[in-house]
Amino acid sequence: MVSRYVVPHQTERNIMSAGFVDPLGEDHDHFLRLKGASVVVTAALQRTQDNLAIAIEERAMVCMYGDAGLGKTLSVNASLRELAPADTIRVQFRSHPYPRDIRGVLFDALELPGPKPAHPLEFDTLLKDTLSERFRVLVCDEAQWLSTECFELWRHLWDDRRTDITIVFVGGKNCYQVLRREPMLSSRILLWQKFAPLTPAEVMAVIPVYHPIWAKADLEIILQANRRSGHGNFRAWASITVLAVKALKHLQRTTVDEEVLAWALDKLGDQDTA
């Protein structure tokens, strides 16, 4: 069985501003802010921590990509809490931002004083000056939404010999294709990591540790839930778990059995048959 992955509680910069929403901490990492859920060791999380350690040491750019709900953002967040808790700035943009949006978000995230510069050249100089003062990890989530002009801004900041930064791009399945269409940027990315669904063997190891209600559940019940709805996807498993908790209360049970699972899956709507 995979052991619990314990993340030390440390203060980090958590940023909220117009144009992006950032995780507020470990309790917010799980989909639906699932109470009682644990961050557990998976091969993907271990690989993420190894890759980010290399990226930080080399001051490199990296890309984490894959389908929604596979734990990309959670793995990056958990890893950076250990590797760079005081140096990490996370930004997430809505669809199709402009370079001015990136400049503005970074201005707020870096807590720069005074009014925002009116001209791009002046703005970029200010950002580069600030990013040269000390090391920072810049995490750009939902990177598949960025345009060529936005990617060029990130590259421009990273290319400057004075800046001391690692850049982590996190994005959906097509993020790889989007970034590969930007040769000036993609040629500078040191590491690429693709996230995949948990295998059935990983599900049997991980889910009993993921949340207490699965700790005593029969493995066949867990595999049935995975076949019908979970599909090795953490976000799907969060939804199943939220409803299974309610099912336990509704049916006055203490263990997830076939009836509890059927109640939960029925609430989820159309699912694969067992």
PDB file of C-alpha atoms in Angstrom:
ATOM      1  CA  MET A   1       0.000   0.000   0.000  1.00  0.00           C
ATOM      2  CA  VAL A   2       1.222   3.476  -0.796  1.00  0.00           C
ATOM      3  CA  SER A   3       2.070   5.423   2.330  1.00  0.00           C
ATOM      4  CA  ARG A   4       0.689   8.809   3.279  1.00  0.00           C
ATOM      5  CA  TYR A   5       2.623  11.715   1.818  1.00  0.00           C
ATOM      6  CA  VAL A   6       2.940  14.261   4.597  1.00  0.00           C
ATOM      7  CA  VAL A   7       3.552  17.852   3.543  1.00  0.00           C
ATOM      8  CA  PRO A   8       4.982  20.053   6.302  1.00  0.00           C
ATOM      9  CA  HIS A   9       2.831  23.096   7.002  1.00  0.00           C
ATOM     10  CA  GLN A  10       4.718  26.142   5.804  1.00  0.00           C
ATOM     11  CA  THR A  11       3.680  29.654   4.899  1.00  0.00           C
ATOM     12  CA  GLU A  12       3.629  30.383   1.185  1.00  0.00           C
ATOM     13  CA  ARG A  13       2.534  33.277  -0.973  1.00  0.00           C
ATOM     14  CA  ASN A  14      -1.079  32.733  -1.881  1.00  0.00           C
ATOM     15  CA  ILE A  15      -2.340  35.236  -4.384  1.00  0.00           C
ATOM     16  CA  MET A  16      -5.799  36.214  -5.541  1.00  0.00           C
ATOM     17  CA  SER A  17      -6.367  38.970  -8.057  1.00  0.00           C
ATOM     18  CA  ALA A  18      -8.483  39.859 -11.046  1.00  0.00           C
ATOM     19  CA  GLY A  19      -7.582  37.499 -13.853  1.00  0.00           C
ATOM     20  CA  PHE A  20      -6.505  34.490 -11.826  1.00  0.00           C
ATOM     21  CA  VAL A  21      -7.331  32.300  -8.877  1.00  0.00           C
ATOM     22  CA  ASP A  22      -4.610  30.578  -6.896  1.00  0.00           C
ATOM     23  CA  PRO A  23      -4.815  27.607  -4.496  1.00  0.00           C
ATOM     24  CA  LEU A  24      -5.115  28.815  -0.929  1.00  0.00           C
ATOM     25  CA  GLY A  25      -3.203  25.974   0.618  1.00  0.00           C
ATOM     26  CA  GLU A  26      -3.121  22.213   1.095  1.00  0.00           C
ATOM     27  CA  ASP A  27      -6.770  22.058   2.187  1.00  0.00           C
ATOM     28  CA  HIS A  28      -7.780  23.537  -1.174  1.00  0.00           C
ATOM     29  CA  ASP A  29      -5.707  21.194  -3.334  1.00  0.00           C
ATOM     30  CA  HIS A  30      -8.362  18.487  -3.573  1.00  0.00           C
ATOM     31  CA  PHE A  31     -11.328  18.863  -5.904  1.00  0.00           C
ATOM     32  CA  LEU A  32     -14.436  20.068  -4.058  1.00  0.00           C
ATOM     33  CA  ARG A  33     -12.130  20.788  -1.099  1.00  0.00           C
ATOM     34  CA  LEU A  34     -12.787  17.212  -0.035  1.00  0.00           C
ATOM     35  CA  LYS A  35     -12.545  16.997   3.752  1.00  0.00           C
ATOM     36  CA  GLY A  36     -10.366  14.199   5.058  1.00  0.00           C
ATOM     37  CA  ALA A  37      -8.575  13.630   1.753  1.00  0.00           C
ATOM     38  CA  SER A  38      -4.831  13.050   1.875  1.00  0.00           C
ATOM     39  CA  VAL A  39      -2.067  13.736  -0.591  1.00  0.00           C
ATOM     40  CA  VAL A  40      -0.616  10.289  -1.267  1.00  0.00           C
ATOM     41  CA  VAL A  41       2.504   9.110  -2.965  1.00  0.00           C
ATOM     42  CA  THR A  42       2.026   8.131  -6.584  1.00  0.00           C
ATOM     43  CA  ALA A  43       4.623   7.552  -9.271  1.00  0.00           C
ATOM     44  CA  ALA A  44       3.504  10.829 -10.879  1.00  0.00           C
ATOM     45  CA  LEU A  45       3.945  12.819  -7.671  1.00  0.00           C
ATOM     46  CA  GLN A  46       7.387  11.341  -7.039  1.00  0.00           C
ATOM     47  CA  ARG A  47       8.403  12.134 -10.600  1.00  0.00           C
ATOM     48  CA  THR A  48       7.042  15.670 -10.239  1.00  0.00           C
ATOM     49  CA  GLN A  49       9.096  16.293  -7.125  1.00  0.00           C
ATOM     50  CA  ASP A  50      12.231  14.928  -8.792  1.00  0.00           C
ATOM     51  CA  ASN A  51      11.659  17.021 -11.928  1.00  0.00           C
ATOM     52  CA  LEU A  52      10.950  20.204 -10.004  1.00  0.00           C
ATOM     53  CA  ALA A  53      14.057  19.702  -7.875  1.00  0.00           C
ATOM     54  CA  ILE A  54      16.108  19.539 -11.076  1.00  0.00           C
ATOM     55  CA  ALA A  55      14.318  22.558 -12.532  1.00  0.00           C
ATOM     56  CA  ILE A  56      14.991  24.616  -9.408  1.00  0.00           C
ATOM     57  CA  GLU A  57      18.630  23.618  -9.298  1.00  0.00           C
ATOM     58  CA  GLU A  58      19.104  24.435 -12.982  1.00  0.00           C
ATOM     59  CA  ARG A  59      16.813  27.510 -13.010  1.00  0.00           C
ATOM     60  CA  ALA A  60      14.992  25.823 -15.881  1.00  0.00           C
ATOM     61  CA  MET A  61      11.570  25.851 -17.501  1.00  0.00           C
ATOM     62  CA  VAL A  62       9.411  22.711 -17.291  1.00  0.00           C
ATOM     63  CA  CYS A  63       5.998  21.637 -18.563  1.00  0.00           C
ATOM     64  CA  MET A  64       3.488  19.389 -16.739  1.00  0.00           C
ATOM     65  CA  TYR A  65       0.572  18.338 -18.937  1.00  0.00           C
ATOM     66  CA  GLY A  66      -2.270  15.838 -19.194  1.00  0.00           C
ATOM     67  CA  ASP A  67      -6.028  15.428 -19.048  1.00  0.00           C
ATOM     68  CA  ALA A  68      -8.060  17.285 -16.443  1.00  0.00           C
ATOM     69  CA  GLY A  69      -8.293  15.770 -12.975  1.00  0.00           C
ATOM     70  CA  LEU A  70      -5.110  13.692 -13.023  1.00  0.00           C
ATOM     71  CA  GLY A  71      -3.398  15.550 -10.180  1.00  0.00           C
ATOM     72  CA  LYS A  72      -1.071  17.884 -12.063  1.00  0.00           C
ATOM     73  CA  THR A  73      -1.712  20.992  -9.982  1.00  0.00           C
ATOM     74  CA  LEU A  74      -1.876  19.029  -6.730  1.00  0.00           C
ATOM     75  CA  SER A  75       1.451  17.324  -7.456  1.00  0.00           C
ATOM     76  CA  VAL A  76       3.114  20.629  -8.315  1.00  0.00           C
ATOM     77  CA  ASN A  77       1.666  22.346  -5.233  1.00  0.00           C
ATOM     78  CA  ALA A  78       2.669  19.549  -2.858  1.00  0.00           C
ATOM     79  CA  SER A  79       6.164  19.325  -4.301  1.00  0.00           C
ATOM     80  CA  LEU A  80       6.814  23.059  -4.181  1.00  0.00           C
ATOM     81  CA  ARG A  81       5.659  23.236  -0.560  1.00  0.00           C
ATOM     82  CA  GLU A  82       8.695  21.109   0.211  1.00  0.00           C
ATOM     83  CA  LEU A  83      11.111  22.461  -2.369  1.00  0.00           C
ATOM     84  CA  ALA A  84      10.430  26.207  -2.447  1.00  0.00           C
ATOM     85  CA  PRO A  85       7.667  27.155   0.015  1.00  0.00           C
ATOM     86  CA  ALA A  86       8.686  30.796   0.363  1.00  0.00           C
ATOM     87  CA  ASP A  87       9.728  31.341  -3.244  1.00  0.00           C
ATOM     88  CA  THR A  88       6.730  30.089  -5.216  1.00  0.00           C
ATOM     89  CA  ILE A  89       4.255  32.337  -6.999  1.00  0.00           C
ATOM     90  CA  ARG A  90       1.276  30.708  -8.720  1.00  0.00           C
ATOM     91  CA  VAL A  91      -0.783  32.367 -11.418  1.00  0.00           C
ATOM     92  CA  GLN A  92      -3.719  31.085 -13.410  1.00  0.00           C
ATOM     93  CA  PHE A  93      -5.368  32.905 -16.283  1.00  0.00           C
ATOM     94  CA  ARG A  94      -8.790  32.657 -17.806  1.00  0.00           C
ATOM     95  CA  SER A  95      -9.026  31.815 -21.479  1.00  0.00           C
ATOM     96  CA  HIS A  96      -6.902  33.725 -23.958  1.00  0.00           C
ATOM     97  CA  PRO A  97      -5.135  36.350 -21.831  1.00  0.00           C
ATOM     98  CA  TYR A  98      -3.051  39.131 -23.341  1.00  0.00           C
ATOM     99  CA  PRO A  99       0.566  39.956 -22.422  1.00  0.00           C
ATOM    100  CA  ARG A 100      -0.708  42.973 -20.483  1.00  0.00           C
ATOM    101  CA  ASP A 101      -2.720  40.549 -18.327  1.00  0.00           C
ATOM    102  CA  ILE A 102       0.426  38.589 -17.482  1.00  0.00           C
ATOM    103  CA  ARG A 103       2.322  41.773 -16.674  1.00  0.00           C
ATOM    104  CA  GLY A 104      -0.494  42.994 -14.458  1.00  0.00           C
ATOM    105  CA  VAL A 105      -0.875  39.691 -12.609  1.00  0.00           C
ATOM    106  CA  LEU A 106       2.862  39.446 -11.970  1.00  0.00           C
ATOM    107  CA  PHE A 107       2.895  43.060 -10.765  1.00  0.00           C
ATOM    108  CA  ASP A 108       0.246  42.189  -8.173  1.00  0.00           C
ATOM    109  CA  ALA A 109       1.805  38.831  -7.301  1.00  0.00           C
ATOM    110  CA  LEU A 110       5.198  40.408  -6.689  1.00  0.00           C
ATOM    111  CA  GLU A 111       3.493  43.066  -4.557  1.00  0.00           C
ATOM    112  CA  LEU A 112       5.209  45.895  -6.383  1.00  0.00           C
ATOM    113  CA  PRO A 113       4.550  49.420  -5.109  1.00  0.00           C
ATOM    114  CA  GLY A 114       3.132  52.353  -7.000  1.00  0.00           C
ATOM    115  CA  PRO A 115       1.089  52.475 -10.213  1.00  0.00           C
ATOM    116  CA  LYS A 116       1.557  49.946 -12.968  1.00  0.00           C
ATOM    117  CA  PRO A 117       3.825  51.208 -15.770  1.00  0.00           C
ATOM    118  CA  ALA A 118       1.950  52.407 -18.812  1.00  0.00           C
ATOM    119  CA  HIS A 119       4.391  51.172 -21.461  1.00  0.00           C
ATOM    120  CA  PRO A 120       5.369  47.489 -22.061  1.00  0.00           C
ATOM    121  CA  LEU A 121       9.116  48.210 -22.206  1.00  0.00           C
ATOM    122  CA  GLU A 122       9.039  50.049 -18.907  1.00  0.00           C
ATOM    123  CA  PHE A 123       6.826  47.330 -17.403  1.00  0.00           C
ATOM    124  CA  ASP A 124       9.146  44.525 -18.534  1.00  0.00           C
ATOM    125  CA  THR A 125      12.188  46.319 -17.142  1.00  0.00           C
ATOM    126  CA  LEU A 126      10.463  46.621 -13.765  1.00  0.00           C
ATOM    127  CA  LEU A 127       9.536  42.935 -13.749  1.00  0.00           C
ATOM    128  CA  LYS A 128      13.035  41.850 -14.731  1.00  0.00           C
ATOM    129  CA  ASP A 129      14.602  44.078 -12.105  1.00  0.00           C
ATOM    130  CA  THR A 130      12.345  42.564  -9.447  1.00  0.00           C
ATOM    131  CA  LEU A 131      12.896  38.981 -10.615  1.00  0.00           C
ATOM    132  CA  SER A 132      16.646  39.503 -10.393  1.00  0.00           C
ATOM    133  CA  GLU A 133      16.544  40.414  -6.696  1.00  0.00           C
ATOM    134  CA  ARG A 134      16.117  36.830  -5.449  1.00  0.00           C
ATOM    135  CA  PHE A 135      15.120  33.398  -6.686  1.00  0.00           C
ATOM    136  CA  ARG A 136      11.466  32.629  -7.447  1.00  0.00           C
ATOM    137  CA  VAL A 137       9.469  29.770  -8.960  1.00  0.00           C
ATOM    138  CA  LEU A 138       6.731  31.062 -11.262  1.00  0.00           C
ATOM    139  CA  VAL A 139       3.927  28.535 -11.813  1.00  0.00           C
ATOM    140  CA  CYS A 140       1.632  29.262 -14.767  1.00  0.00           C
ATOM    141  CA  ASP A 141      -1.469  27.053 -14.615  1.00  0.00           C
ATOM    142  CA  GLU A 142      -3.807  26.447 -17.585  1.00  0.00           C
ATOM    143  CA  ALA A 143      -0.919  27.311 -19.885  1.00  0.00           C
ATOM    144  CA  GLN A 144      -2.728  25.921 -22.938  1.00  0.00           C
ATOM    145  CA  TRP A 145      -4.751  29.162 -23.072  1.00  0.00           C
ATOM    146  CA  LEU A 146      -1.712  31.351 -23.731  1.00  0.00           C
ATOM    147  CA  SER A 147      -0.975  32.958 -27.086  1.00  0.00           C
ATOM    148  CA  THR A 148       2.330  33.235 -28.914  1.00  0.00           C
ATOM    149  CA  GLU A 149       2.710  36.782 -27.585  1.00  0.00           C
ATOM    150  CA  CYS A 150       2.173  35.575 -24.011  1.00  0.00           C
ATOM    151  CA  PHE A 151       4.688  32.762 -24.375  1.00  0.00           C
ATOM    152  CA  GLU A 152       7.188  35.244 -25.802  1.00  0.00           C
ATOM    153  CA  LEU A 153       6.799  37.370 -22.674  1.00  0.00           C
ATOM    154  CA  TRP A 154       7.559  34.406 -20.417  1.00  0.00           C
ATOM    155  CA  ARG A 155      10.572  33.547 -22.574  1.00  0.00           C
ATOM    156  CA  HIS A 156      11.742  37.163 -22.504  1.00  0.00           C
ATOM    157  CA  LEU A 157      11.649  37.214 -18.700  1.00  0.00           C
ATOM    158  CA  TRP A 158      13.447  33.882 -18.416  1.00  0.00           C
ATOM    159  CA  ASP A 159      16.064  34.691 -21.068  1.00  0.00           C
ATOM    160  CA  ASP A 160      17.260  37.811 -19.308  1.00  0.00           C
ATOM    161  CA  ARG A 161      20.639  37.029 -17.762  1.00  0.00           C
ATOM    162  CA  ARG A 162      19.762  38.912 -14.592  1.00  0.00           C
ATOM    163  CA  THR A 163      16.540  37.147 -13.663  1.00  0.00           C
ATOM    164  CA  ASP A 164      16.741  34.270 -11.195  1.00  0.00           C
ATOM    165  CA  ILE A 165      13.657  32.179 -11.933  1.00  0.00           C
ATOM    166  CA  THR A 166      12.292  28.729 -12.663  1.00  0.00           C
ATOM    167  CA  ILE A 167       9.096  28.636 -14.726  1.00  0.00           C
ATOM    168  CA  VAL A 168       6.604  25.770 -14.438  1.00  0.00           C
ATOM    169  CA  PHE A 169       3.917  25.528 -17.118  1.00  0.00           C
ATOM    170  CA  VAL A 170       0.936  23.367 -16.120  1.00  0.00           C
ATOM    171  CA  GLY A 171      -1.757  22.609 -18.646  1.00  0.00           C
ATOM    172  CA  GLY A 172      -4.332  20.291 -20.129  1.00  0.00           C
ATOM    173  CA  LYS A 173      -3.873  17.500 -22.608  1.00  0.00           C
ATOM    174  CA  ASN A 174      -3.242  19.828 -25.543  1.00  0.00           C
ATOM    175  CA  CYS A 175      -0.721  21.940 -23.640  1.00  0.00           C
ATOM    176  CA  TYR A 176       2.084  19.839 -25.098  1.00  0.00           C
ATOM    177  CA  GLN A 177       0.949  20.556 -28.662  1.00  0.00           C
ATOM    178  CA  VAL A 178       0.431  24.250 -27.920  1.00  0.00           C
ATOM    179  CA  LEU A 179       3.912  24.668 -26.479  1.00  0.00           C
ATOM    180  CA  ARG A 180       5.559  22.614 -29.199  1.00  0.00           C
ATOM    181  CA  ARG A 181       4.162  25.076 -31.728  1.00  0.00           C
ATOM    182  CA  GLU A 182       6.320  27.726 -30.064  1.00  0.00           C
ATOM    183  CA  PRO A 183       9.871  26.610 -30.993  1.00  0.00           C
ATOM    184  CA  MET A 184      11.555  29.625 -29.431  1.00  0.00           C
ATOM    185  CA  LEU A 185      10.022  28.676 -26.090  1.00  0.00           C
ATOM    186  CA  SER A 186       9.750  24.888 -26.312  1.00  0.00           C
ATOM    187  CA  SER A 187      13.423  24.537 -27.242  1.00  0.00           C
ATOM    188  CA  ARG A 188      14.233  26.111 -23.881  1.00  0.00           C
ATOM    189  CA  ILE A 189      12.046  23.759 -21.816  1.00  0.00           C
ATOM    190  CA  LEU A 190      14.261  21.279 -20.020  1.00  0.00           C
ATOM    191  CA  LEU A 191      11.691  18.737 -18.798  1.00  0.00           C
ATOM    192  CA  TRP A 192       8.312  17.546 -20.056  1.00  0.00           C
ATOM    193  CA  GLN A 193       6.085  15.417 -17.832  1.00  0.00           C
ATOM    194  CA  LYS A 194       2.879  13.798 -19.021  1.00  0.00           C
ATOM    195  CA  PHE A 195       0.271  12.772 -16.438  1.00  0.00           C
ATOM    196  CA  ALA A 196      -1.777   9.616 -17.041  1.00  0.00           C
ATOM    197  CA  PRO A 197      -4.708   8.002 -15.204  1.00  0.00           C
ATOM    198  CA  LEU A 198      -3.941   5.694 -12.302  1.00  0.00           C
ATOM    199  CA  THR A 199      -3.703   2.046 -13.300  1.00  0.00           C
ATOM    200  CA  PRO A 200      -6.008  -0.448 -11.527  1.00  0.00           C
ATOM    201  CA  ALA A 201      -3.039  -1.574  -9.413  1.00  0.00           C
ATOM    202  CA  GLU A 202      -2.332   2.036  -8.424  1.00  0.00           C
ATOM    203  CA  VAL A 203      -6.009   2.598  -7.627  1.00  0.00           C
ATOM    204  CA  MET A 204      -5.971  -0.377  -5.233  1.00  0.00           C
ATOM    205  CA  ALA A 205      -2.886   1.020  -3.521  1.00  0.00           C
ATOM    206  CA  VAL A 206      -3.757   4.709  -3.488  1.00  0.00           C
ATOM    207  CA  ILE A 207      -7.514   4.989  -2.886  1.00  0.00           C
ATOM    208  CA  PRO A 208      -7.539   3.246   0.543  1.00  0.00           C
ATOM    209  CA  VAL A 209      -5.053   5.910   1.695  1.00  0.00           C
ATOM    210  CA  TYR A 210      -6.704   8.753  -0.200  1.00  0.00           C
ATOM    211  CA  HIS A 211      -9.717   9.002   2.125  1.00  0.00           C
ATOM    212  CA  PRO A 212     -10.732   7.174   5.340  1.00  0.00           C
ATOM    213  CA  ILE A 213     -14.014   5.830   3.939  1.00  0.00           C
ATOM    214  CA  TRP A 214     -12.067   3.633   1.513  1.00  0.00           C
ATOM    215  CA  ALA A 215      -9.624   2.242   4.100  1.00  0.00           C
ATOM    216  CA  LYS A 216     -11.889  -0.687   5.029  1.00  0.00           C
ATOM    217  CA  ALA A 217     -13.742  -1.046   1.752  1.00  0.00           C
ATOM    218  CA  ASP A 218     -13.372  -4.284  -0.162  1.00  0.00           C
ATOM    219  CA  LEU A 219     -10.923  -3.896  -3.038  1.00  0.00           C
ATOM    220  CA  GLU A 220     -13.545  -5.241  -5.433  1.00  0.00           C
ATOM    221  CA  ILE A 221     -15.813  -2.350  -4.474  1.00  0.00           C
ATOM    222  CA  ILE A 222     -12.978   0.099  -5.157  1.00  0.00           C
ATOM    223  CA  LEU A 223     -12.232  -1.513  -8.515  1.00  0.00           C
ATOM    224  CA  GLN A 224     -15.929  -1.462  -9.416  1.00  0.00           C
ATOM    225  CA  ALA A 225     -16.099   2.238  -8.564  1.00  0.00           C
ATOM    226  CA  ASN A 226     -13.051   2.844 -10.719  1.00  0.00           C
ATOM    227  CA  ARG A 227     -14.430   0.898 -13.682  1.00  0.00           C
ATOM    228  CA  ARG A 228     -17.789   2.637 -13.553  1.00  0.00           C
ATOM    229  CA  SER A 229     -16.803   6.193 -12.733  1.00  0.00           C
ATOM    230  CA  GLY A 230     -13.316   6.779 -11.335  1.00  0.00           C
ATOM    231  CA  HIS A 231     -11.253   5.751 -14.365  1.00  0.00           C
ATOM    232  CA  GLY A 232      -8.030   6.461 -12.478  1.00  0.00           C
ATOM    233  CA  ASN A 233      -8.879  10.159 -12.288  1.00  0.00           C
ATOM    234  CA  PHE A 234      -8.462  11.930  -8.929  1.00  0.00           C
ATOM    235  CA  ARG A 235     -11.135  14.520  -9.696  1.00  0.00           C
ATOM    236  CA  ALA A 236     -13.643  11.772 -10.498  1.00  0.00           C
ATOM    237  CA  TRP A 237     -12.653   9.961  -7.314  1.00  0.00           C
ATOM    238  CA  ALA A 238     -13.230  13.134  -5.303  1.00  0.00           C
ATOM    239  CA  SER A 239     -16.779  13.295  -6.676  1.00  0.00           C
ATOM    240  CA  ILE A 240     -17.392   9.619  -5.882  1.00  0.00           C
ATOM    241  CA  THR A 241     -16.030  10.104  -2.374  1.00  0.00           C
ATOM    242  CA  VAL A 242     -18.147  13.171  -1.605  1.00  0.00           C
ATOM    243  CA  LEU A 243     -21.282  11.266  -2.566  1.00  0.00           C
ATOM    244  CA  ALA A 244     -20.182   8.055  -0.851  1.00  0.00           C
ATOM    245  CA  VAL A 245     -19.792  10.009   2.394  1.00  0.00           C
ATOM    246  CA  LYS A 246     -23.373  11.215   1.993  1.00  0.00           C
ATOM    247  CA  ALA A 247     -24.508   7.698   1.112  1.00  0.00           C
ATOM    248  CA  LEU A 248     -22.986   6.289   4.298  1.00  0.00           C
ATOM    249  CA  LYS A 249     -24.930   8.832   6.320  1.00  0.00           C
ATOM    250  CA  HIS A 250     -28.143   8.360   4.340  1.00  0.00           C
ATOM    251  CA  LEU A 251     -28.030   4.553   4.556  1.00  0.00           C
ATOM    252  CA  GLN A 252     -26.611   4.562   8.093  1.00  0.00           C
ATOM    253  CA  ARG A 253     -23.591   2.452   7.155  1.00  0.00           C
ATOM    254  CA  THR A 254     -19.981   2.574   8.291  1.00  0.00           C
ATOM    255  CA  THR A 255     -18.366   0.856   5.304  1.00  0.00           C
ATOM    256  CA  VAL A 256     -18.733   1.431   1.583  1.00  0.00           C
ATOM    257  CA  ASP A 257     -20.473  -1.634   0.154  1.00  0.00           C
ATOM    258  CA  GLU A 258     -22.324  -2.295  -3.102  1.00  0.00           C
ATOM    259  CA  GLU A 259     -25.500  -0.535  -1.937  1.00  0.00           C
ATOM    260  CA  VAL A 260     -23.568   2.540  -0.788  1.00  0.00           C
ATOM    261  CA  LEU A 261     -21.634   2.629  -4.044  1.00  0.00           C
ATOM    262  CA  ALA A 262     -24.819   2.234  -6.097  1.00  0.00           C
ATOM    263  CA  TRP A 263     -26.415   5.152  -4.232  1.00  0.00           C
ATOM    264  CA  ALA A 264     -23.379   7.353  -4.902  1.00  0.00           C
ATOM    265  CA  LEU A 265     -22.985   6.410  -8.561  1.00  0.00           C
ATOM    266  CA  ASP A 266     -26.689   6.917  -9.220  1.00  0.00           C
ATOM    267  CA  LYS A 267     -26.265  10.544  -8.131  1.00  0.00           C
ATOM    268  CA  LEU A 268     -23.444  10.992 -10.625  1.00  0.00           C
ATOM    269  CA  GLY A 269     -25.763  10.212 -13.539  1.00  0.00           C
ATOM    270  CA  ASP A 270     -24.703   8.278 -16.632  1.00  0.00           C
ATOM    271  CA  GLN A 271     -21.874   5.915 -15.765  1.00  0.00           C
ATOM    272  CA  ASP A 272     -20.373   2.823 -17.322  1.00  0.00           C
ATOM    273  CA  THR A 273     -22.056  -0.373 -16.252  1.00  0.00           C
ATOM    274  CA  ALA A 274     -20.232  -2.664 -13.845  1.00  0.00           C
TER     275      ALA A 274
END
